[in-house]
Amino acid sequence: MEKIEGYVDHIVYRNAENGYTVLNLVCMEEEIVCVGTFSAISEGENIEASGDYTEHPTYGKQFKVTAVKEVEPKDREAIERYLGSGAIKGIGLALAARIVRRFKEDTFRIIEEEPERLSEVKGISERKAMEIAAQVNEKRDLRQAMIFLQQYGIKMNLAVKIYNRYGQEVYGIIKENPYRLADDIEGVGFRTADEIAGRVGIRADSDFRMKSGILYTLIQAAGEGHTYLPQEELKRRAGELLETDTAHMDKHFMDLAIERKIMMKQQGGLTGIYAASFYYMEANTAAMLKMLDVGYEVSDAIIEKQVHTIEKQTGMELEEHQMLAVKEAARNGLLVITGGPGTGKTTTINTIIRFFEMEDMDIYLAAPTGRAAKRMSETTGFEARTIHRMLELNGGMEGAAGFERNERNPLETDVVIIDEMSMVDISLMNALLKAIAAGTRLILVGDVNQLPSVGPGSVLKDIIDSGVCHVVKLTKIFRQASESDIIVNAHKINRGEEVTLDNKSMDFFFLKRYEADVIINVVLQLIKQKLPKFVEAEPYDIQVLTPMRKGLLGVERLNTILQMYLNPPEEGKREKEHGSIIFREGDKVMQTKNNYQLEWEIRTKFGLTVDKGMGIFNGDTGIIREINDFAETMTVEFDEGRMVDYSYKLLDELELAYAITIHKSQGSEYPAVVIPLLSGPAMLLNRNLLYTAVTRARRCVTLVGNDRVFEEMIKNTSQQKRYSGLCERLKEQV
């Protein structure tokens, strides 16, 4: 490893978030290009850098910096160069020269110890003297804090976040209670804080550690869909995480309850423990639903007359339950309509929309995802938006969703209709209801037999199970739908009935294969050769859905193989390796977490922006259009032409999407789906999962694999228990 010393003449590029910098360093009158991560750096600074020379294929000889330390300017020329570089606001070249002429080599001591003396220099007031000193000291404090934090293994971008949050308090917090980081700073979880605490020497049974571990366990449970955990289950999980005795954990539960960080609630013969935020979300959601649930007096005769007029105009004819749904919508401020595929939900929604139009009411339509909203627009002929867009997402703070539409600025409409309600989690439902003013009608539409939302809660199921809201269940399969084996077999699966696998169908096929690699070969043939012509779609539009992430037929292995055959390497096609994934221009990718602060743009072919907004969400899929190593960005095009420039540090949020889990396919619809089935855990391979997968296809379902596994899934009604309390909160409102 070599060492070089010099002054920073010019910063070519700097990523402020992770500290990655390209700069020109003047060393012994020679200019050297240096690349590396710097905590804070300014032009004019003197540094000593350790590292090695490398040869970049495009930019030539560079010095790759692995360690750097600031060197105090030793002579007048170096001091003057630093002060006049622009690093200190308010000091230009001329003023820097006057300061150094007055104080010579003693300049930095004067700034730090006697800053008021700077006012002896012409052009510097006492106020300006103190501002200059504050800037110099702040830069010094930042560097010292970076050095302090990095000795505990904290990386540069996180260290900057920590310092920006705590300032000079950082030393006491790290040494006394680093678990505060998990509460206060986005991106720091319990495990990170625990590692730091271990390095600092904090005891494994400290109160700070125990309470932080309990809260972390509840956060992890939310990731599995739970809004609370039973007390004994929480004890068990937290004990495994903390590797400690759970005998004294009740004391920590009480402490956290007193601090109002958790809520303890008796329900169903057990004590449920909530992270406070989720308890209040459920309680507020229940109260707001109750507020909207008001009755209106409208006679059968008036409703039926309007519906008959609509039927004549549209050629639609409603059956008994559909007519009931229209009547309930007319008479109630809150209504749930549920039913499986082919049961006439779309016809019912269309009739309700036209009924309210005839009453001169304003109507908003929305769905949880872009794909679902687009499909809603196509089937109704009315504009539908994502719920996030309807609520005017503004990016929020620290990565949390913030909406312009809320209780202070509600939606200005008479009716709100939400489709694909099975996908809506408690957080989004809470935000939606805040934006709906009293007197606005709310109609929730969804298939309760679909998988529950990816996020925490069982909103649609809990509302229906509570028995306190008006619910209409559509059960009749219409003649046109009954001609589709996709729909017929989906209902058979849902009822636990045997499905005929003779491949005489026109849209539902089962290809029996019993080895993983043979199954994958068949899947490739289907996607590349057979299905595109059959369903008149591109290979990219055909979606592989698999029950699991790991294993021979899991998402991770399938994506690697499918990428190799569907988007192989080519000359001129740029790539970016990130962890175990190679991203390539042309790849199909998926966003894996909600990011409310990602900006998107819709651009014309000439590059002009015609629309823009915030937020890309868990499950959104797109195509990589460009990889730019110089700018360190990857451009992805999502539905509706929304272009997003991902910085390389955000690539953790993307994964290949040639194959996705069935859970991630919720709310989406594809021309054709291919479902490989072999084996897996019984808890995962259940009826609910199979039903969801089959109902994702518009024109063709092809299952490839073991028919016995298929039959067992239909019989298996066990689902992973999801702990949610909205049903209880709604019953409390009665």
XYZ file of C-alpha atoms in Angstrom:
734
model
C 0.000 0.000 0.000
C 1.308 3.434 -0.988
C 0.834 6.820 0.677
C 0.529 10.145 -1.113
C 0.119 13.635 0.346
C -1.119 16.786 -1.324
C -3.978 19.255 -1.616
C -7.386 18.764 -3.251
C -7.360 20.889 -6.378
C -10.723 19.862 -7.830
C -13.609 17.538 -6.896
C -14.764 15.883 -10.133
C -17.684 13.892 -8.665
C -19.114 13.319 -5.207
C -22.058 11.245 -3.984
C -23.145 13.111 -0.855
C -25.032 10.126 0.568
C -22.302 7.486 0.575
C -19.198 9.699 0.316
C -17.914 8.148 -2.949
C -15.672 10.795 -4.531
C -13.487 11.347 -7.589
C -10.975 14.175 -7.076
C -7.754 15.637 -8.427
C -4.967 15.721 -5.828
C -1.901 17.903 -6.442
C 1.093 16.034 -5.029
C 4.637 17.378 -5.554
C 3.306 19.485 -8.481
C 1.861 16.323 -10.101
C -1.915 15.975 -10.497
C -3.268 12.534 -9.457
C -6.851 11.300 -9.947
C -8.030 9.741 -6.652
C -11.182 7.658 -6.170
C -12.609 6.439 -2.864
C -14.974 7.098 0.022
C -14.371 10.313 1.988
C -16.411 11.341 5.051
C -16.124 15.038 4.230
C -13.817 16.678 1.736
C -13.416 20.167 0.298
C -11.286 21.691 -2.407
C -8.122 23.210 -0.964
C -7.790 20.653 1.866
C -4.487 18.931 2.568
C -4.801 15.153 2.929
C -2.696 12.017 3.251
C -4.211 9.136 1.279
C -3.312 5.438 1.481
C -4.086 3.020 -1.322
C -2.892 1.606 -4.637
C -2.615 2.753 -8.217
C -5.058 1.073 -10.632
C -5.703 1.298 -14.371
C -9.314 2.121 -15.297
C -10.270 0.873 -18.813
C -11.890 4.228 -19.670
C -10.349 6.846 -17.378
C -6.765 5.557 -17.195
C -4.439 5.680 -14.183
C -6.124 6.324 -10.819
C -5.177 6.123 -7.148
C -7.737 3.966 -5.300
C -7.954 5.351 -1.759
C -8.584 2.907 1.104
C -7.756 5.254 4.018
C -7.433 9.005 4.329
C -6.580 11.518 7.022
C -6.551 15.290 7.051
C -3.185 17.015 7.259
C -3.078 20.465 8.815
C -1.810 23.013 6.262
C 1.812 23.652 7.294
C 2.757 26.847 5.476
C 1.123 30.140 4.631
C 0.526 29.158 1.005
C -1.349 25.983 2.018
C -3.439 27.829 4.651
C -4.334 30.550 2.169
C -5.190 27.999 -0.523
C -7.548 26.123 1.842
C -9.349 29.229 3.154
C -9.748 30.647 -0.362
C -10.948 27.388 -1.935
C -14.623 27.972 -1.161
C -14.645 25.391 1.621
C -15.527 28.179 4.099
C -18.518 30.220 2.946
C -17.895 33.957 2.870
C -14.123 33.737 2.326
C -12.783 34.319 -1.188
C -9.201 34.420 -2.434
C -8.624 38.094 -1.565
C -9.995 37.795 1.990
C -8.061 34.559 2.579
C -4.854 36.387 1.573
C -5.582 39.243 4.041
C -6.295 36.765 6.921
C -3.037 34.852 6.352
C -1.054 38.072 5.919
C -2.345 39.188 9.348
C -1.995 35.925 11.334
C 0.580 33.945 9.307
C 1.114 30.313 10.457
C -1.001 31.029 13.573
C -4.204 31.392 11.483
C -5.926 28.117 12.456
C -5.166 28.531 16.173
C -6.681 32.021 16.052
C -9.831 30.714 14.298
C -10.312 27.933 16.863
C -9.265 29.679 20.090
C -9.671 33.452 19.526
C -12.142 33.764 16.636
C -13.127 37.316 17.626
C -9.654 38.481 16.516
C -10.595 37.762 12.880
C -12.447 41.092 13.012
C -9.000 42.746 13.040
C -8.905 41.945 9.295
C -10.527 44.519 6.999
C -13.853 43.201 5.642
C -14.632 40.899 8.601
C -17.202 41.980 11.192
C -17.425 40.324 14.625
C -20.522 38.418 13.450
C -18.765 37.200 10.313
C -15.728 36.203 12.402
C -17.918 33.937 14.555
C -19.600 32.423 11.454
C -16.196 31.567 9.958
C -15.077 29.942 13.229
C -18.329 27.965 13.478
C -17.839 26.555 9.962
C -14.221 25.550 10.607
C -15.183 23.912 13.932
C -18.184 22.137 12.386
C -15.988 20.565 9.722
C -13.495 19.505 12.376
C -16.303 18.106 14.573
C -17.753 16.142 11.636
C -14.383 14.559 10.838
C -13.797 13.614 14.475
C -17.302 12.110 14.708
C -16.713 10.110 11.506
C -13.482 8.692 12.932
C -15.243 7.880 16.237
C -18.186 6.129 14.540
C -16.064 4.196 12.054
C -14.067 2.591 14.879
C -17.329 0.799 15.795
C -17.694 -0.545 12.247
C -20.281 2.049 11.178
C -20.130 2.737 7.438
C -19.748 6.204 5.983
C -23.311 6.940 4.789
C -24.808 5.674 8.070
C -22.231 7.613 10.110
C -23.243 10.843 8.337
C -26.943 10.107 9.082
C -26.139 9.482 12.746
C -24.094 12.670 13.090
C -26.751 14.753 11.299
C -29.368 13.419 13.736
C -27.446 13.772 17.016
C -24.567 16.206 16.414
C -22.170 16.336 19.364
C -24.521 14.171 21.463
C -23.418 11.202 19.337
C -20.564 10.249 21.703
C -22.820 9.827 24.751
C -25.575 8.035 22.831
C -23.228 5.478 21.264
C -21.515 4.735 24.582
C -24.644 4.669 26.758
C -27.570 3.521 24.577
C -26.834 2.763 20.906
C -30.273 1.115 20.703
C -31.686 4.629 20.294
C -30.390 4.450 16.721
C -32.958 1.748 15.929
C -35.778 4.072 17.105
C -34.529 7.322 15.613
C -32.766 6.569 12.333
C -34.266 4.948 9.256
C -32.138 2.089 7.986
C -30.852 1.154 11.449
C -32.501 -1.961 12.849
C -31.992 -3.782 16.109
C -29.252 -6.005 14.687
C -27.115 -3.046 13.585
C -27.590 -1.314 16.942
C -26.839 -4.599 18.724
C -23.554 -5.033 16.841
C -22.510 -1.500 17.819
C -23.563 -2.133 21.431
C -21.449 -5.285 21.485
C -18.401 -3.364 20.298
C -19.045 -0.626 22.870
C -19.305 -3.234 25.644
C -22.956 -2.890 26.689
C -24.249 -5.904 28.683
C -26.424 -8.479 26.923
C -29.130 -8.176 29.635
C -29.260 -4.373 29.756
C -32.740 -2.839 29.879
C -32.007 -0.853 26.704
C -31.171 -4.061 24.808
C -34.169 -6.026 26.099
C -36.704 -3.317 25.225
C -35.170 -2.665 21.827
C -35.240 -6.406 21.071
C -38.943 -6.629 21.974
C -39.812 -3.699 19.679
C -37.679 -5.186 16.901
C -39.531 -8.507 17.236
C -42.859 -6.691 16.772
C -41.492 -4.901 13.688
C -40.342 -8.248 12.244
C -43.797 -9.691 12.936
C -45.345 -6.790 11.003
C -43.190 -7.878 8.063
C -45.017 -11.236 8.224
C -48.399 -9.472 8.191
C -49.161 -9.368 11.931
C -50.345 -6.181 13.644
C -49.769 -7.763 17.075
C -48.409 -10.925 18.693
C -49.862 -12.906 21.608
C -47.771 -12.239 24.706
C -46.361 -15.782 24.934
C -45.501 -15.835 21.225
C -43.737 -12.474 21.579
C -41.797 -13.786 24.587
C -40.683 -16.853 22.657
C -39.591 -14.898 19.577
C -37.867 -12.125 21.539
C -36.107 -14.723 23.717
C -34.712 -16.447 20.603
C -33.526 -13.122 19.191
C -31.917 -11.902 22.415
C -30.618 -15.361 23.393
C -31.667 -14.669 26.947
C -34.027 -15.926 29.656
C -37.624 -14.714 29.184
C -38.525 -15.003 32.891
C -38.179 -11.243 33.540
C -39.569 -10.058 30.198
C -42.952 -9.063 31.685
C -41.186 -6.200 33.478
C -39.958 -4.870 30.122
C -43.465 -5.198 28.644
C -44.791 -3.021 31.478
C -41.991 -0.458 31.010
C -42.696 -0.227 27.276
C -46.443 0.100 27.943
C -45.782 2.942 30.427
C -43.596 4.613 27.758
C -46.573 4.114 25.356
C -44.380 2.268 22.866
C -46.573 -0.846 23.039
C -50.233 -1.510 23.792
C -51.400 -4.609 25.699
C -54.945 -5.687 24.870
C -57.036 -8.591 26.142
C -58.765 -10.296 23.207
C -59.964 -13.828 22.541
C -58.729 -15.129 25.892
C -55.143 -13.963 25.410
C -53.083 -10.804 25.784
C -52.174 -9.269 22.446
C -49.159 -6.957 22.376
C -49.098 -4.289 19.679
C -46.471 -1.827 18.597
C -48.395 1.328 19.574
C -48.574 2.639 15.985
C -50.417 -0.465 14.731
C -52.891 -0.457 17.605
C -53.839 3.157 16.897
C -54.072 2.463 13.157
C -56.607 -0.316 13.798
C -58.542 1.707 16.385
C -58.679 4.787 14.122
C -59.650 2.683 11.091
C -62.534 1.119 13.017
C -63.753 4.506 14.283
C -63.583 6.090 10.823
C -65.407 3.170 9.175
C -68.136 3.487 11.804
C -68.388 7.236 11.098
C -68.914 6.579 7.358
C -71.497 3.842 7.980
C -74.621 5.984 7.776
C -77.970 5.157 6.177
C -79.895 6.959 3.402
C -83.602 6.527 2.677
C -84.041 5.552 -0.963
C -87.027 3.462 -2.066
C -86.729 0.211 -4.021
C -88.882 1.703 -6.770
C -86.509 4.636 -7.400
C -83.422 2.403 -7.427
C -85.015 -0.224 -9.695
C -86.213 2.437 -12.135
C -82.687 3.885 -12.397
C -81.142 0.419 -12.799
C -83.567 -0.553 -15.584
C -82.631 2.645 -17.428
C -78.927 1.741 -17.063
C -79.600 -1.823 -18.235
C -81.281 -0.522 -21.408
C -78.385 1.889 -22.084
C -75.617 -0.668 -21.545
C -77.206 -3.992 -22.487
C -76.279 -5.345 -19.049
C -78.748 -7.321 -16.977
C -78.276 -7.668 -13.208
C -79.001 -10.840 -11.262
C -80.453 -10.817 -7.744
C -77.248 -10.260 -5.737
C -75.978 -7.611 -8.131
C -79.246 -5.686 -7.776
C -78.931 -6.045 -3.995
C -75.421 -4.553 -4.184
C -76.718 -1.499 -6.087
C -79.518 -1.021 -3.545
C -77.097 -1.322 -0.611
C -74.738 1.186 -2.277
C -77.599 3.649 -2.674
C -78.742 3.262 0.939
C -75.460 3.059 2.854
C -72.393 5.218 3.336
C -70.209 2.111 3.636
C -70.513 -1.082 1.596
C -68.330 -4.134 0.949
C -68.838 -6.151 -2.251
C -66.974 -9.453 -2.411
C -66.906 -12.308 -4.909
C -64.612 -14.541 -6.921
C -63.717 -14.292 -10.625
C -66.625 -14.318 -13.071
C -69.250 -13.394 -10.456
C -70.026 -10.009 -11.975
C -68.102 -7.588 -9.747
C -67.203 -5.409 -12.758
C -70.805 -5.248 -14.029
C -71.951 -4.369 -10.507
C -69.362 -1.599 -10.130
C -70.234 -0.195 -13.561
C -73.932 -0.079 -12.659
C -73.200 1.610 -9.312
C -71.006 4.206 -11.050
C -73.769 5.028 -13.557
C -76.398 5.104 -10.795
C -74.437 7.732 -8.855
C -73.722 9.648 -12.068
C -77.459 9.925 -12.652
C -77.638 11.427 -9.148
C -75.021 14.056 -10.211
C -72.431 12.722 -7.774
C -68.667 12.952 -8.206
C -66.968 9.534 -8.144
C -63.333 8.570 -7.534
C -62.047 5.113 -8.494
C -58.823 3.660 -7.105
C -56.889 0.431 -6.586
C -53.740 -0.464 -4.634
C -51.408 -1.001 -7.633
C -50.805 0.594 -11.018
C -51.744 -2.621 -12.827
C -54.993 -2.984 -10.860
C -55.884 0.686 -11.445
C -55.204 0.328 -15.174
C -57.450 -2.742 -15.353
C -60.169 -0.896 -13.425
C -59.991 1.959 -15.952
C -60.273 -0.495 -18.863
C -63.263 -2.384 -17.416
C -65.239 0.689 -16.267
C -64.322 3.276 -18.893
C -63.670 5.759 -16.068
C -60.324 7.038 -14.843
C -58.936 4.992 -11.955
C -55.759 5.825 -10.034
C -53.621 4.111 -7.474
C -54.701 4.887 -3.922
C -51.318 6.558 -3.347
C -51.832 8.852 -6.324
C -55.414 9.665 -5.370
C -54.179 10.662 -1.902
C -51.413 12.764 -3.544
C -48.318 11.100 -2.163
C -45.674 13.674 -1.282
C -42.749 11.440 -0.306
C -43.096 11.922 3.450
C -40.199 12.156 5.869
C -37.470 9.563 6.437
C -39.045 7.192 3.918
C -42.520 7.093 5.497
C -45.547 7.808 3.335
C -46.911 11.334 3.507
C -50.114 12.342 1.733
C -51.430 15.764 0.781
C -54.965 14.405 1.190
C -55.778 13.771 4.850
C -58.207 14.821 7.599
C -57.248 18.495 7.098
C -57.476 18.310 3.292
C -59.981 15.537 2.429
C -60.870 14.244 -1.024
C -63.434 16.448 -2.729
C -65.863 13.841 -4.004
C -69.168 12.188 -3.152
C -68.244 8.528 -3.735
C -64.995 6.570 -3.459
C -64.798 3.028 -4.912
C -61.730 0.905 -4.099
C -61.046 -2.303 -6.045
C -58.712 -5.211 -5.113
C -59.272 -4.549 -1.406
C -57.597 -7.828 -0.393
C -54.273 -6.087 -1.131
C -54.868 -3.084 1.137
C -52.955 -3.234 4.437
C -53.834 -1.441 7.659
C -51.421 1.449 7.077
C -52.837 2.323 3.646
C -56.421 1.838 4.864
C -55.790 4.213 7.755
C -54.362 6.849 5.384
C -57.269 6.408 2.950
C -59.937 6.833 5.628
C -58.286 9.980 6.991
C -58.843 11.560 3.570
C -62.535 10.616 3.324
C -64.801 13.247 4.845
C -67.979 12.392 6.747
C -70.870 12.067 4.292
C -68.718 10.593 1.509
C -69.780 7.118 0.409
C -67.125 4.385 0.450
C -67.490 1.138 -1.515
C -64.855 -1.562 -0.996
C -64.611 -4.307 -3.625
C -62.462 -7.430 -3.463
C -62.112 -11.185 -3.356
C -61.742 -12.238 0.288
C -60.365 -15.627 -0.786
C -57.252 -14.049 -2.296
C -54.058 -13.979 -0.255
C -54.013 -11.221 2.366
C -52.021 -8.019 1.838
C -48.230 -8.077 1.770
C -48.247 -5.410 4.500
C -49.633 -5.967 8.015
C -53.304 -6.570 8.712
C -56.243 -8.488 7.201
C -58.365 -5.465 6.396
C -60.973 -6.884 3.997
C -61.376 -10.169 5.885
C -61.634 -8.415 9.270
C -64.270 -5.968 8.016
C -66.373 -8.843 6.630
C -65.856 -11.100 9.688
C -66.791 -8.337 12.131
C -70.415 -8.493 10.965
C -70.887 -4.782 11.684
C -70.680 -3.491 8.083
C -73.007 -4.045 5.118
C -71.585 -6.822 2.917
C -72.910 -8.238 -0.371
C -71.408 -11.543 -1.538
C -71.622 -12.282 -5.276
C -71.650 -16.048 -5.834
C -73.257 -16.727 -9.242
C -70.796 -17.523 -12.060
C -72.118 -15.966 -15.273
C -72.529 -17.952 -18.487
C -69.693 -16.274 -20.372
C -67.361 -16.739 -17.381
C -68.478 -20.349 -16.992
C -67.024 -21.078 -20.442
C -63.550 -20.280 -19.070
C -61.898 -23.196 -17.313
C -59.645 -20.703 -15.510
C -62.685 -19.305 -13.711
C -64.512 -22.639 -13.314
C -61.405 -24.345 -11.908
C -60.598 -21.375 -9.639
C -64.010 -21.792 -8.010
C -63.520 -25.564 -7.780
C -60.178 -24.977 -6.044
C -61.823 -22.505 -3.675
C -64.547 -25.015 -2.797
C -62.020 -27.854 -2.370
C -63.370 -29.827 -5.345
C -61.377 -32.042 -7.710
C -60.112 -30.374 -10.905
C -59.996 -32.408 -14.131
C -56.457 -32.470 -15.567
C -57.094 -33.967 -19.029
C -55.768 -30.968 -20.999
C -58.915 -30.810 -23.144
C -59.400 -27.229 -22.008
C -58.633 -24.162 -24.138
C -57.174 -22.113 -21.293
C -56.217 -24.412 -18.384
C -53.417 -26.980 -18.787
C -51.435 -29.273 -16.496
C -48.182 -30.750 -17.851
C -47.107 -33.584 -15.560
C -43.353 -33.587 -14.880
C -41.551 -34.835 -11.786
C -37.977 -33.467 -11.910
C -36.963 -29.843 -11.306
C -34.692 -29.447 -14.347
C -37.230 -31.088 -16.662
C -39.899 -28.699 -15.320
C -37.627 -25.709 -15.986
C -36.991 -26.847 -19.581
C -40.745 -27.086 -20.178
C -41.271 -23.629 -18.630
C -38.637 -22.169 -21.008
C -40.275 -23.793 -24.054
C -43.661 -22.415 -23.030
C -42.403 -18.861 -22.538
C -40.128 -18.679 -25.594
C -42.071 -20.665 -28.184
C -45.595 -21.809 -27.406
C -47.468 -19.292 -25.265
C -46.583 -15.965 -26.979
C -48.458 -16.951 -30.165
C -51.224 -18.700 -28.242
C -52.113 -15.639 -26.120
C -50.807 -12.988 -28.577
C -48.282 -11.558 -26.126
C -44.545 -11.026 -25.755
C -42.479 -13.498 -23.691
C -41.948 -10.692 -21.127
C -45.719 -10.461 -20.561
C -45.958 -14.134 -19.580
C -45.362 -14.470 -15.847
C -43.841 -17.412 -14.004
C -45.416 -17.719 -10.532
C -43.849 -19.959 -7.919
C -44.827 -20.628 -4.294
C -41.391 -20.012 -2.765
C -38.181 -17.997 -2.944
C -35.658 -20.758 -2.220
C -35.195 -24.252 -3.591
C -34.873 -25.896 -7.007
C -37.981 -24.133 -8.295
C -37.697 -21.016 -6.139
C -37.642 -17.448 -7.431
C -33.895 -17.004 -7.002
C -32.814 -20.046 -9.030
C -35.533 -19.649 -11.672
C -34.639 -16.006 -12.304
C -30.972 -16.815 -12.884
C -31.887 -19.499 -15.438
C -34.697 -17.554 -17.136
C -32.464 -14.480 -17.482
C -29.800 -16.621 -19.184
C -32.257 -17.741 -21.880
C -34.595 -14.733 -22.188
C -32.023 -11.897 -21.925
C -28.521 -13.323 -22.466
C -25.356 -11.177 -22.442
C -24.670 -9.323 -25.688
C -22.005 -6.939 -26.866
C -23.105 -3.398 -26.107
C -25.691 -4.537 -23.530
C -24.483 -3.056 -20.239
C -24.545 -4.917 -16.938
C -24.260 -4.129 -13.237
C -23.350 -6.783 -10.697
C -24.967 -6.193 -7.321
C -24.567 -8.840 -4.641
C -25.561 -12.175 -6.141
C -27.575 -10.583 -8.994
C -26.338 -9.425 -12.387
C -28.672 -6.716 -13.702
C -28.616 -6.344 -17.493
C -30.225 -3.817 -19.819
C -33.502 -5.355 -20.966
C -34.055 -7.325 -17.759
C -37.483 -7.588 -16.154
C -37.209 -6.377 -12.545
C -39.426 -5.844 -9.507
C -39.401 -3.307 -6.670
C -39.268 -5.234 -3.372
C -40.273 -2.557 -0.844
C -42.361 0.595 -0.727
C -40.207 3.628 -1.485
C -42.299 6.755 -1.113
C -39.443 9.108 -2.026
C -38.454 7.659 -5.399
C -39.327 10.120 -8.151
C -40.707 8.951 -11.499
C -41.238 10.781 -14.767
C -43.201 10.064 -17.930
C -41.129 11.319 -20.853
C -41.761 11.810 -24.565
C -39.475 10.084 -27.078
C -37.602 13.402 -27.269
C -36.891 13.296 -23.516
C -39.407 15.972 -22.458
C -41.148 15.342 -19.117
C -44.950 15.318 -19.443
C -45.836 13.991 -15.984
C -44.032 13.178 -12.750
C -44.745 11.944 -9.256
C -43.455 10.155 -6.180
C -43.411 6.555 -5.049
C -42.594 3.102 -6.406
C -44.152 0.241 -4.490
C -43.543 -3.322 -3.418
C -44.491 -5.552 -6.380
C -44.192 -2.927 -9.156
C -42.448 -4.475 -12.189
C -40.529 -2.813 -14.989
C -37.770 -3.154 -17.596
C -34.171 -1.921 -17.225
C -33.686 0.589 -20.041
C -30.215 1.948 -19.238
C -27.258 1.259 -16.954
C -24.907 4.228 -16.541
C -21.668 3.438 -14.685
C -20.433 7.033 -14.783
C -23.568 8.492 -13.158
C -23.959 5.268 -11.127
C -27.626 4.993 -12.057
C -29.941 2.372 -13.515
C -33.045 3.562 -15.357
C -36.147 1.356 -15.078
C -39.384 1.817 -17.007
C -42.494 0.838 -15.031
C -46.167 0.651 -16.073
C -47.586 3.624 -17.979
C -44.074 4.654 -19.081
C -42.966 5.834 -15.631
C -39.153 6.170 -15.752
C -37.152 5.924 -12.521
C -33.410 6.561 -12.146
C -32.094 4.285 -9.382
C -28.776 5.196 -7.810
C -26.581 2.128 -7.344
C -27.059 2.313 -3.567
C -30.797 1.619 -4.096
C -30.293 -1.578 -6.087
C -31.046 -3.607 -2.934
C -34.679 -2.631 -3.588
C -34.760 -4.408 -6.974
C -34.672 -8.048 -8.009
C -35.150 -9.948 -11.263
C -38.814 -10.658 -12.031
C -38.952 -13.298 -14.763
C -40.272 -15.462 -11.931
C -41.996 -13.983 -8.873
C -43.672 -15.444 -5.807
C -47.434 -15.872 -5.932
C -47.675 -13.431 -2.999
C -46.038 -10.707 -5.106
C -48.507 -11.248 -7.965
C -51.500 -10.014 -5.950
C -53.605 -7.453 -7.783
C -51.832 -8.126 -11.079
C -53.226 -9.842 -14.142
C -51.196 -11.374 -16.968
C -52.117 -12.732 -20.434
C -50.717 -16.092 -19.303
C -49.151 -17.527 -16.172
C -46.914 -20.559 -15.819
C -46.859 -22.221 -12.379
C -44.111 -24.771 -11.624
C -45.099 -27.160 -8.794
C -42.934 -29.814 -7.193
C -42.731 -29.863 -3.414
C -42.439 -27.576 -0.424
C -43.647 -26.888 3.119
C -47.315 -27.746 3.713
C -47.939 -24.377 5.397
C -46.984 -22.680 2.123
C -48.544 -25.065 -0.406
C -52.194 -24.395 0.403
C -55.519 -23.829 -1.335
C -55.458 -20.066 -0.826
C -52.087 -19.744 -2.596
C -53.129 -21.931 -5.550
C -56.417 -20.030 -5.954
C -54.565 -16.705 -6.044
C -52.054 -17.987 -8.638
C -54.714 -19.360 -10.985
C -56.818 -16.176 -10.847
C -53.867 -14.044 -12.002
C -54.239 -15.312 -15.593
C -56.435 -13.611 -18.159
C -56.205 -16.064 -21.079
C -54.177 -19.121 -20.108
C -52.946 -21.017 -17.031
C -50.308 -23.710 -17.427
C -49.162 -25.698 -14.404
C -46.019 -27.786 -14.838
C -45.071 -30.377 -12.257
C -46.403 -32.942 -9.842
C -50.173 -33.455 -10.064
C -50.198 -34.986 -6.552
C -48.838 -31.697 -5.127
C -51.630 -29.849 -6.982
C -54.252 -32.147 -5.447
C -52.759 -31.798 -1.962
C -52.811 -27.997 -2.255
C -56.546 -28.067 -2.986
C -57.134 -30.183 0.133
C -54.815 -28.097 2.324
C -56.862 -25.325 3.951
C -54.207 -24.423 6.518
C -52.930 -20.907 6.223
C -50.305 -19.195 8.279
C -52.190 -17.552 11.145
C -52.221 -13.784 10.768
C -52.677 -11.830 14.004
C -54.773 -8.728 13.373
C -57.251 -6.927 15.595
C -59.375 -4.767 13.271
C -62.284 -7.218 13.607
C -62.208 -6.743 17.420
C -61.849 -2.963 17.119
C -64.907 -2.835 14.825
C -66.990 -4.906 17.246
C -66.027 -2.465 20.021
C -67.624 0.344 17.956
C -71.086 -1.237 18.132
